[in-house]
mmCIF file of C-alpha atoms in Angstrom:
data_model
loop_
_atom_site.group_PDB
_atom_site.id
_atom_site.type_symbol
_atom_site.label_atom_id
_atom_site.label_comp_id
_atom_site.label_asym_id
_atom_site.label_seq_id
_atom_site.Cartn_x
_atom_site.Cartn_y
_atom_site.Cartn_z
ATOM 1 C CA MET A 1 -6.166 -20.219 -16.535
ATOM 2 C CA LEU A 2 -3.589 -17.628 -15.672
ATOM 3 C CA PHE A 3 -0.756 -19.667 -16.329
ATOM 4 C CA ASP A 4 -2.042 -21.621 -18.867
ATOM 5 C CA GLY A 5 -0.551 -21.515 -22.983
ATOM 6 C CA GLU A 6 2.408 -21.068 -23.903
ATOM 7 C CA GLN A 7 5.215 -18.300 -23.070
ATOM 8 C CA LEU A 8 4.787 -14.780 -24.875
ATOM 9 C CA SER A 9 7.279 -12.202 -25.921
ATOM 10 C CA THR A 10 5.264 -9.953 -24.260
ATOM 11 C CA ASP A 11 4.643 -12.007 -20.983
ATOM 12 C CA HIS A 12 6.281 -9.885 -17.807
ATOM 13 C CA ARG A 13 9.238 -11.165 -16.130
ATOM 14 C CA TYR A 14 8.062 -11.923 -12.941
ATOM 15 C CA PHE A 15 4.750 -13.807 -14.910
ATOM 16 C CA GLN A 16 7.572 -15.977 -16.276
ATOM 17 C CA ASN A 17 9.017 -16.879 -13.373
ATOM 18 C CA LEU A 18 6.204 -17.904 -11.931
ATOM 19 C CA GLY A 19 5.947 -20.126 -14.692
ATOM 20 C CA LYS A 20 8.583 -22.206 -13.450
ATOM 21 C CA THR A 21 7.603 -25.164 -11.715
ATOM 22 C CA ASP A 22 10.813 -25.014 -9.649
ATOM 23 C CA PHE A 23 9.818 -21.230 -8.460
ATOM 24 C CA ARG A 24 7.417 -20.766 -5.432
ATOM 25 C CA PRO A 25 4.370 -22.694 -7.309
ATOM 26 C CA ASP A 26 2.481 -21.942 -3.955
ATOM 27 C CA ILE A 27 2.654 -17.881 -5.213
ATOM 28 C CA ALA A 28 1.146 -19.568 -8.938
ATOM 29 C CA ALA A 29 -1.481 -21.881 -7.180
ATOM 30 C CA TRP A 30 -2.452 -19.100 -4.767
ATOM 31 C CA CYS A 31 -3.401 -16.128 -8.023
ATOM 32 C CA GLU A 32 -4.670 -19.939 -9.599
ATOM 33 C CA ALA A 33 -7.524 -19.690 -6.406
ATOM 34 C CA THR A 34 -7.718 -16.084 -5.821
ATOM 35 C CA PHE A 35 -8.790 -15.544 -9.341
ATOM 36 C CA GLU A 36 -11.346 -18.488 -9.274
ATOM 37 C CA ARG A 37 -13.136 -17.103 -6.342
ATOM 38 C CA ALA A 38 -12.716 -12.969 -6.693
ATOM 39 C CA HIS A 39 -12.972 -13.088 -10.764
ATOM 40 C CA MET A 40 -16.599 -11.358 -10.281
ATOM 41 C CA LEU A 41 -14.926 -7.933 -9.303
ATOM 42 C CA LEU A 42 -12.211 -8.205 -11.715
ATOM 43 C CA ASP A 43 -12.005 -6.690 -15.499
ATOM 44 C CA ASP A 44 -13.126 -9.609 -18.223
ATOM 45 C CA ASP A 45 -9.815 -9.186 -20.106
ATOM 46 C CA PHE A 46 -7.958 -9.651 -16.361
ATOM 47 C CA PRO A 47 -6.050 -12.864 -17.296
ATOM 48 C CA VAL A 48 -4.469 -11.179 -20.522
ATOM 49 C CA ARG A 49 -3.453 -7.872 -18.109
ATOM 50 C CA PHE A 50 -2.140 -10.528 -15.907
ATOM 51 C CA ARG A 51 0.134 -11.811 -18.529
ATOM 52 C CA ARG A 52 1.391 -8.221 -18.997
ATOM 53 C CA GLU A 53 1.200 -6.294 -16.121
ATOM 54 C CA THR A 54 2.139 -8.974 -13.675
ATOM 55 C CA PRO A 55 3.080 -6.978 -10.676
ATOM 56 C CA GLN A 56 -0.359 -4.756 -11.072
ATOM 57 C CA ARG A 57 -2.681 -7.901 -11.610
ATOM 58 C CA ILE A 58 -0.892 -9.863 -8.612
ATOM 59 C CA SER A 59 -1.326 -6.327 -5.953
ATOM 60 C CA GLU A 60 -5.451 -6.407 -7.354
ATOM 61 C CA LEU A 61 -5.364 -10.793 -6.504
ATOM 62 C CA LEU A 62 -3.639 -9.784 -3.022
ATOM 63 C CA PHE A 63 -6.550 -6.879 -1.760
ATOM 64 C CA ALA A 64 -8.853 -8.441 -3.264
ATOM 65 C CA GLY A 65 -8.395 -11.895 -1.579
ATOM 66 C CA ALA A 66 -7.622 -9.596 1.732
ATOM 67 C CA LEU A 67 -10.817 -8.313 1.730
ATOM 68 C CA LEU A 68 -12.661 -11.538 0.715
ATOM 69 C CA ASP A 69 -11.150 -13.300 3.564
ATOM 70 C CA ALA A 70 -11.677 -10.474 5.928
ATOM 71 C CA GLY A 71 -15.395 -11.175 4.964
ATOM 72 C CA TRP A 72 -16.555 -8.795 2.694
ATOM 73 C CA LYS A 73 -18.767 -9.342 -0.082
ATOM 74 C CA PRO A 74 -18.470 -8.846 -3.762
ATOM 75 C CA LEU A 75 -20.542 -6.313 -5.504
ATOM 76 C CA GLY A 76 -19.319 -6.536 -8.853
ATOM 77 C CA ARG A 77 -17.395 -4.045 -10.993
ATOM 78 C CA VAL A 78 -17.979 -0.203 -10.691
ATOM 79 C CA PRO A 79 -17.086 1.921 -13.030
ATOM 80 C CA GLY A 80 -13.737 4.473 -12.111
ATOM 81 C CA PHE A 81 -12.909 1.775 -9.035
ATOM 82 C CA ASP A 82 -10.966 -1.716 -9.149
ATOM 83 C CA LEU A 83 -12.540 -3.663 -6.464
ATOM 84 C CA ALA A 84 -15.973 -2.680 -5.364
ATOM 85 C CA PHE A 85 -18.199 -4.787 -2.117
ATOM 86 C CA GLU A 86 -21.120 -4.701 0.014
ATOM 87 C CA MET A 87 -22.004 -2.779 2.589
ATOM 88 C CA SER A 88 -25.065 -2.240 4.815
ATOM 89 C CA ASP A 89 -26.194 1.112 4.244
ATOM 90 C CA GLY A 90 -23.590 1.818 0.452
ATOM 91 C CA ARG A 91 -20.758 0.463 -0.953
ATOM 92 C CA LEU A 92 -17.133 -0.355 -0.009
ATOM 93 C CA LEU A 93 -14.949 1.265 -3.143
ATOM 94 C CA VAL A 94 -10.763 0.244 -3.747
ATOM 95 C CA GLU A 95 -9.030 1.782 -5.820
ATOM 96 C CA ILE A 96 -5.114 -0.211 -6.277
ATOM 97 C CA THR A 97 -2.055 1.407 -7.372
ATOM 98 C CA THR A 98 1.218 -0.212 -7.414
ATOM 99 C CA PRO A 99 3.927 2.126 -7.947
ATOM 100 C CA GLU A 100 7.389 1.766 -9.481
ATOM 101 C CA SER A 101 10.667 1.577 -7.177
ATOM 102 C CA HIS A 102 12.151 4.270 -6.739
ATOM 103 C CA SER A 103 15.743 5.014 -8.337
ATOM 104 C CA ALA A 104 19.173 2.590 -7.765
ATOM 105 C CA ASN A 105 21.383 6.134 -6.806
ATOM 106 C CA THR A 106 18.594 5.389 -3.854
ATOM 107 C CA TRP A 107 20.371 2.942 -2.199
ATOM 108 C CA THR A 108 24.571 1.392 -2.496
ATOM 109 C CA GLU A 109 24.792 -2.452 -3.648
ATOM 110 C CA LYS A 110 27.983 -4.171 -3.296
ATOM 111 C CA LYS A 111 28.610 -7.500 -4.858
ATOM 112 C CA GLY A 112 30.198 -10.439 -4.323
ATOM 113 C CA ASP A 113 30.366 -13.749 -5.533
ATOM 114 C CA GLY A 114 27.170 -14.933 -5.932
ATOM 115 C CA TYR A 115 25.420 -12.380 -3.550
ATOM 116 C CA SER A 116 24.889 -8.624 -3.075
ATOM 117 C CA VAL A 117 24.803 -6.461 -0.357
ATOM 118 C CA TRP A 118 22.493 -3.170 -0.082
ATOM 119 C CA SER A 119 23.667 -0.557 1.713
ATOM 120 C CA THR A 120 19.937 2.158 2.736
ATOM 121 C CA ASP A 121 20.053 5.231 4.749
ATOM 122 C CA ALA A 122 18.177 7.616 5.573
ATOM 123 C CA LYS A 123 17.618 9.124 1.400
ATOM 124 C CA THR A 124 15.872 5.022 0.722
ATOM 125 C CA GLU A 125 13.490 5.443 3.025
ATOM 126 C CA ASP A 126 12.123 8.900 2.328
ATOM 127 C CA ALA A 127 12.138 7.792 -1.421
ATOM 128 C CA ALA A 128 10.269 4.993 -0.984
ATOM 129 C CA LEU A 129 7.688 6.938 1.257
ATOM 130 C CA ARG A 130 7.305 9.595 -1.826
ATOM 131 C CA ARG A 131 6.357 7.082 -3.939
ATOM 132 C CA LEU A 132 3.633 5.910 -1.491
ATOM 133 C CA THR A 133 2.256 10.065 -1.498
ATOM 134 C CA SER A 134 2.726 10.296 -5.086
ATOM 135 C CA GLY A 135 0.498 7.256 -5.611
ATOM 136 C CA PHE A 136 -1.565 8.403 -3.716
ATOM 137 C CA ALA A 137 -2.036 11.597 -4.757
ATOM 138 C CA ASN A 138 -2.325 10.539 -8.347
ATOM 139 C CA LYS A 139 -5.332 8.230 -7.338
ATOM 140 C CA ALA A 140 -7.004 10.900 -4.642
ATOM 141 C CA GLU A 141 -7.500 13.286 -7.935
ATOM 142 C CA ALA A 142 -8.813 10.199 -10.173
ATOM 143 C CA ILE A 143 -11.536 9.967 -7.623
ATOM 144 C CA ARG A 144 -11.923 13.753 -7.173
ATOM 145 C CA LYS A 145 -13.403 13.830 -10.438
ATOM 146 C CA HIS A 146 -15.638 10.747 -9.458
ATOM 147 C CA TYR A 147 -17.297 12.652 -6.566
ATOM 148 C CA GLU A 148 -18.124 15.773 -8.753
ATOM 149 C CA ALA A 149 -19.459 13.590 -11.362
ATOM 150 C CA GLY A 150 -22.141 12.615 -8.272
ATOM 151 C CA GLU A 151 -20.910 8.850 -9.274
ATOM 152 C CA ILE A 152 -19.753 8.667 -5.265
ATOM 153 C CA ALA A 153 -23.017 8.473 -2.725
ATOM 154 C CA LYS A 154 -21.910 10.056 0.841
ATOM 155 C CA ALA A 155 -23.090 6.744 2.599
ATOM 156 C CA ASP A 156 -20.018 5.243 0.451
ATOM 157 C CA TYR A 157 -16.588 4.385 2.076
ATOM 158 C CA VAL A 158 -13.399 5.171 -0.359
ATOM 159 C CA VAL A 159 -9.753 3.583 -0.127
ATOM 160 C CA ILE A 160 -7.054 3.354 -2.194
ATOM 161 C CA ALA A 161 -4.964 0.916 -1.904
ATOM 162 C CA ILE A 162 -1.362 1.435 -2.468
ATOM 163 C CA SER A 163 0.816 -2.413 -3.169
ATOM 164 C CA GLY A 164 4.791 -1.770 -2.280
ATOM 165 C CA PHE A 165 5.160 -4.738 -4.388
ATOM 166 C CA ARG A 166 7.589 -3.494 -6.865
ATOM 167 C CA LEU A 167 9.076 -1.838 -3.603
ATOM 168 C CA SER A 168 9.957 -4.820 -1.737
ATOM 169 C CA GLN A 169 10.966 -6.929 -4.694
ATOM 170 C CA GLU A 170 13.286 -4.605 -6.115
ATOM 171 C CA SER A 171 14.395 -2.244 -4.335
ATOM 172 C CA PRO A 172 16.268 -2.906 -0.499
ATOM 173 C CA VAL A 173 13.110 -0.617 1.459
ATOM 174 C CA ALA A 174 9.717 -1.372 1.109
ATOM 175 C CA PRO A 175 7.727 0.398 4.092
ATOM 176 C CA GLY A 176 6.127 -1.741 7.143
ATOM 177 C CA ILE A 177 3.371 -1.999 8.359
ATOM 178 C CA SER A 178 3.107 -2.633 11.643
ATOM 179 C CA GLY A 179 4.544 -1.359 15.548
ATOM 180 C CA PRO A 180 2.540 1.763 17.286
ATOM 181 C CA VAL A 181 3.596 4.220 14.703
ATOM 182 C CA PRO A 182 3.953 1.699 11.285
ATOM 183 C CA ASP A 183 5.969 2.971 8.183
ATOM 184 C CA PHE A 184 3.938 3.477 6.051
ATOM 185 C CA ALA A 185 1.937 6.626 7.546
ATOM 186 C CA LYS A 186 4.567 8.312 7.678
ATOM 187 C CA ALA A 187 3.744 8.826 3.681
ATOM 188 C CA PHE A 188 0.322 10.482 4.772
ATOM 189 C CA LEU A 189 0.789 12.138 8.492
ATOM 190 C CA PRO A 190 3.982 14.552 9.642
ATOM 191 C CA ILE A 191 5.892 11.650 11.602
ATOM 192 C CA GLY A 192 9.385 12.169 11.112
ATOM 193 C CA SER A 193 12.391 10.161 13.139
ATOM 194 C CA ARG A 194 11.821 8.367 16.344
ATOM 195 C CA TYR A 195 13.533 9.991 19.553
ATOM 196 C CA VAL A 196 14.703 8.767 22.740
ATOM 197 C CA THR A 197 15.836 11.375 26.171
ATOM 198 C CA VAL A 198 18.450 9.846 27.947
ATOM 199 C CA GLN A 199 20.320 11.982 31.128
ATOM 200 C CA ILE A 200 23.955 12.643 30.550
ATOM 201 C CA GLY A 201 25.838 10.653 32.762
ATOM 202 C CA ASP A 202 23.464 8.381 33.854
ATOM 203 C CA HIS A 203 25.130 5.192 33.252
ATOM 204 C CA SER A 204 21.539 2.926 32.759
ATOM 205 C CA ASP A 205 20.602 3.460 29.528
ATOM 206 C CA LYS A 206 17.206 3.781 30.779
ATOM 207 C CA PRO A 207 15.342 6.561 28.465
ATOM 208 C CA LEU A 208 13.256 9.591 30.212
ATOM 209 C CA ASP A 209 11.080 10.458 27.597
ATOM 210 C CA GLY A 210 10.805 9.311 23.654
ATOM 211 C CA GLY A 211 8.087 10.254 20.771
ATOM 212 C CA TRP A 212 8.743 11.024 16.864
ATOM 213 C CA GLN A 213 9.683 13.909 15.549
ATOM 214 C CA SER A 214 7.053 16.171 13.802
ATOM 215 C CA LYS A 215 8.084 16.357 10.556
ATOM 216 C CA ALA A 216 5.703 17.947 7.365
ATOM 217 C CA THR A 217 7.506 17.187 4.141
ATOM 218 C CA ILE A 218 9.439 14.449 2.838
ATOM 219 C CA GLU A 219 13.136 15.748 1.682
ATOM 220 C CA GLN A 220 14.372 14.678 -1.936
ATOM 221 C CA GLU A 221 17.902 15.612 -3.344
ATOM 222 C CA GLY A 222 17.907 18.327 -5.597
ATOM 223 C CA LYS A 223 13.864 19.119 -5.584
ATOM 224 C CA GLN A 224 11.256 20.350 -3.425
ATOM 225 C CA PRO A 225 9.898 18.525 -0.763
ATOM 226 C CA VAL A 226 6.912 16.602 -0.977
ATOM 227 C CA ASP A 227 4.405 17.076 1.237
ATOM 228 C CA ARG A 228 2.951 14.023 3.946
ATOM 229 C CA ASP A 229 0.375 15.963 5.692
ATOM 230 C CA PHE A 230 -2.703 15.236 3.593
ATOM 231 C CA PHE A 231 -4.654 13.239 6.328
ATOM 232 C CA LEU A 232 -5.146 16.122 8.169
ATOM 233 C CA ARG A 233 -5.982 18.661 4.807
ATOM 234 C CA SER A 234 -9.799 18.866 4.456
ATOM 235 C CA GLU A 235 -8.614 18.481 0.206
ATOM 236 C CA PHE A 236 -8.191 14.831 0.803
ATOM 237 C CA GLN A 237 -11.182 14.199 2.847
ATOM 238 C CA HIS A 238 -13.035 12.391 -0.055
ATOM 239 C CA ILE A 239 -10.416 9.423 0.627
ATOM 240 C CA HIS A 240 -11.773 7.803 3.911
ATOM 241 C CA ALA A 241 -8.844 5.289 4.264
ATOM 242 C CA VAL A 242 -5.449 3.868 2.700
ATOM 243 C CA ALA A 243 -4.514 0.131 2.880
ATOM 244 C CA TYR A 244 -0.999 -1.120 2.379
ATOM 245 C CA THR A 245 0.922 -4.694 1.254
ATOM 246 C CA PRO A 246 4.184 -4.469 1.421
ATOM 247 C CA LEU A 247 3.631 -8.098 -0.320
ATOM 248 C CA HIS A 248 6.348 -10.377 0.674
ATOM 249 C CA PHE A 249 4.580 -13.317 -0.018
ATOM 250 C CA GLY A 250 5.485 -15.255 2.877
ATOM 251 C CA GLU A 251 4.912 -18.966 3.371
ATOM 252 C CA PRO A 252 2.273 -20.220 4.152
ATOM 253 C CA ILE A 253 0.476 -16.833 1.843
ATOM 254 C CA SER A 254 -2.109 -14.925 4.629
ATOM 255 C CA PRO A 255 -2.901 -11.490 2.198
ATOM 256 C CA VAL A 256 -5.152 -10.396 5.360
ATOM 257 C CA MET A 257 -1.993 -10.386 7.167
ATOM 258 C CA GLU A 258 0.043 -8.806 4.679
ATOM 259 C CA CYS A 259 -2.218 -5.677 4.707
ATOM 260 C CA ALA A 260 -3.175 -2.963 6.641
ATOM 261 C CA ALA A 261 -5.385 0.574 6.685
ATOM 262 C CA LEU A 262 -4.590 3.867 8.250
ATOM 263 C CA HIS A 263 -7.914 5.810 8.231
ATOM 264 C CA ASN A 264 -8.398 9.458 7.489
ATOM 265 C CA PRO A 265 -9.534 11.633 10.055
ATOM 266 C CA MET A 266 -10.363 14.493 7.721
ATOM 267 C CA ALA A 267 -13.212 11.802 6.471
ATOM 268 C CA ARG A 268 -15.165 10.426 9.349
ATOM 269 C CA SER A 269 -13.437 10.262 12.957
ATOM 270 C CA LYS A 270 -12.155 7.311 14.514
ATOM 271 C CA ASP A 271 -15.003 6.373 16.007
ATOM 272 C CA GLN A 272 -16.886 6.850 12.970
ATOM 273 C CA ALA A 273 -14.366 4.863 10.593
ATOM 274 C CA VAL A 274 -15.511 1.640 8.905
ATOM 275 C CA ALA A 275 -12.959 -0.964 10.022
ATOM 276 C CA LEU A 276 -11.752 -3.699 6.929
ATOM 277 C CA GLY A 277 -10.668 -6.051 8.745
ATOM 278 C CA LEU A 278 -6.830 -5.588 7.660
ATOM 279 C CA GLY A 279 -3.802 -7.156 9.992
ATOM 280 C CA CYS A 280 -2.894 -4.024 11.157
ATOM 281 C CA GLU A 281 -5.647 -1.143 10.957
ATOM 282 C CA TYR A 282 -4.799 2.776 12.180
ATOM 283 C CA GLY A 283 -7.084 5.190 13.173
ATOM 284 C CA VAL A 284 -6.124 9.221 14.005
ATOM 285 C CA GLU A 285 -7.238 11.384 16.518
ATOM 286 C CA ILE A 286 -7.103 15.133 16.041
ATOM 287 C CA GLY A 287 -7.021 17.306 18.909
ATOM 288 C CA ASP A 288 -5.921 21.218 19.755
ATOM 289 C CA ASN A 289 -2.589 21.435 17.451
ATOM 290 C CA GLU A 290 -1.549 18.029 17.758
ATOM 291 C CA PHE A 291 -2.901 13.973 16.607
ATOM 292 C CA SER A 292 -2.337 10.687 17.556
ATOM 293 C CA ILE A 293 -2.688 7.302 15.884
ATOM 294 C CA GLY A 294 -3.546 4.090 17.158
ATOM 295 C CA PRO A 295 -5.372 0.461 16.635
ATOM 296 C CA LEU A 296 -8.798 1.027 15.099
ATOM 297 C CA LYS A 297 -10.657 -1.027 17.498
#
């Protein structure tokens, strides 16, 4: 099993912590149980890699557990993808990435006697979003090669699953998954800050209007801005959806509720998107010079 045997010098520090009986034994037990359920979906050397690549492999277990809990039937190994499930007329193909945390210079930390206080701003949030965009872009390019090789059928539904596990554990900010416009969607659609319009001199504090600013890029200090309009560009129509989790591991552990999905309108229209059964799921509709995001029904 995953935590059998003595500790090795190559073990990841997360693995070392999970091996301690006084450190979240519920997570270790969940990992063991999910591995038993999902082993046919995983590589044969998964237990060995779990020891030294713990953030990536826990992320793999989380998405596997979420999709199994949502009722998807395992298909077994499909080259080029981490997970594969049966569909009535094709396959659900999932490739997973776990971006590393952004640099510590994107936030400030003040340490006291036994405590730390982090201060964040828009720079911190933008850095986290850039991790999602870069993770998506790298996987999308790799998947494109499988399309060009004829290894993916038109009926298949292709998902890039991004884990914010290292963001949530190693930095103060991991994009959220809920709300009318979830934070993680801002990595793939040109959505900026929220605004509220008020009448000057009106002491009722009642807003006249509100919404989100349009912003096509994510800024980064000293470098070129990063595009965040992937889901409005035809060159990414080979990716049907992004799944995302900040992976906080609450109590009790609920993989489905820790995951969200954003479906790509350039791949399939909102009413043709395949619901993954995750806790939060969003579709996008495109109009004349505008788009809207809303729950996938």
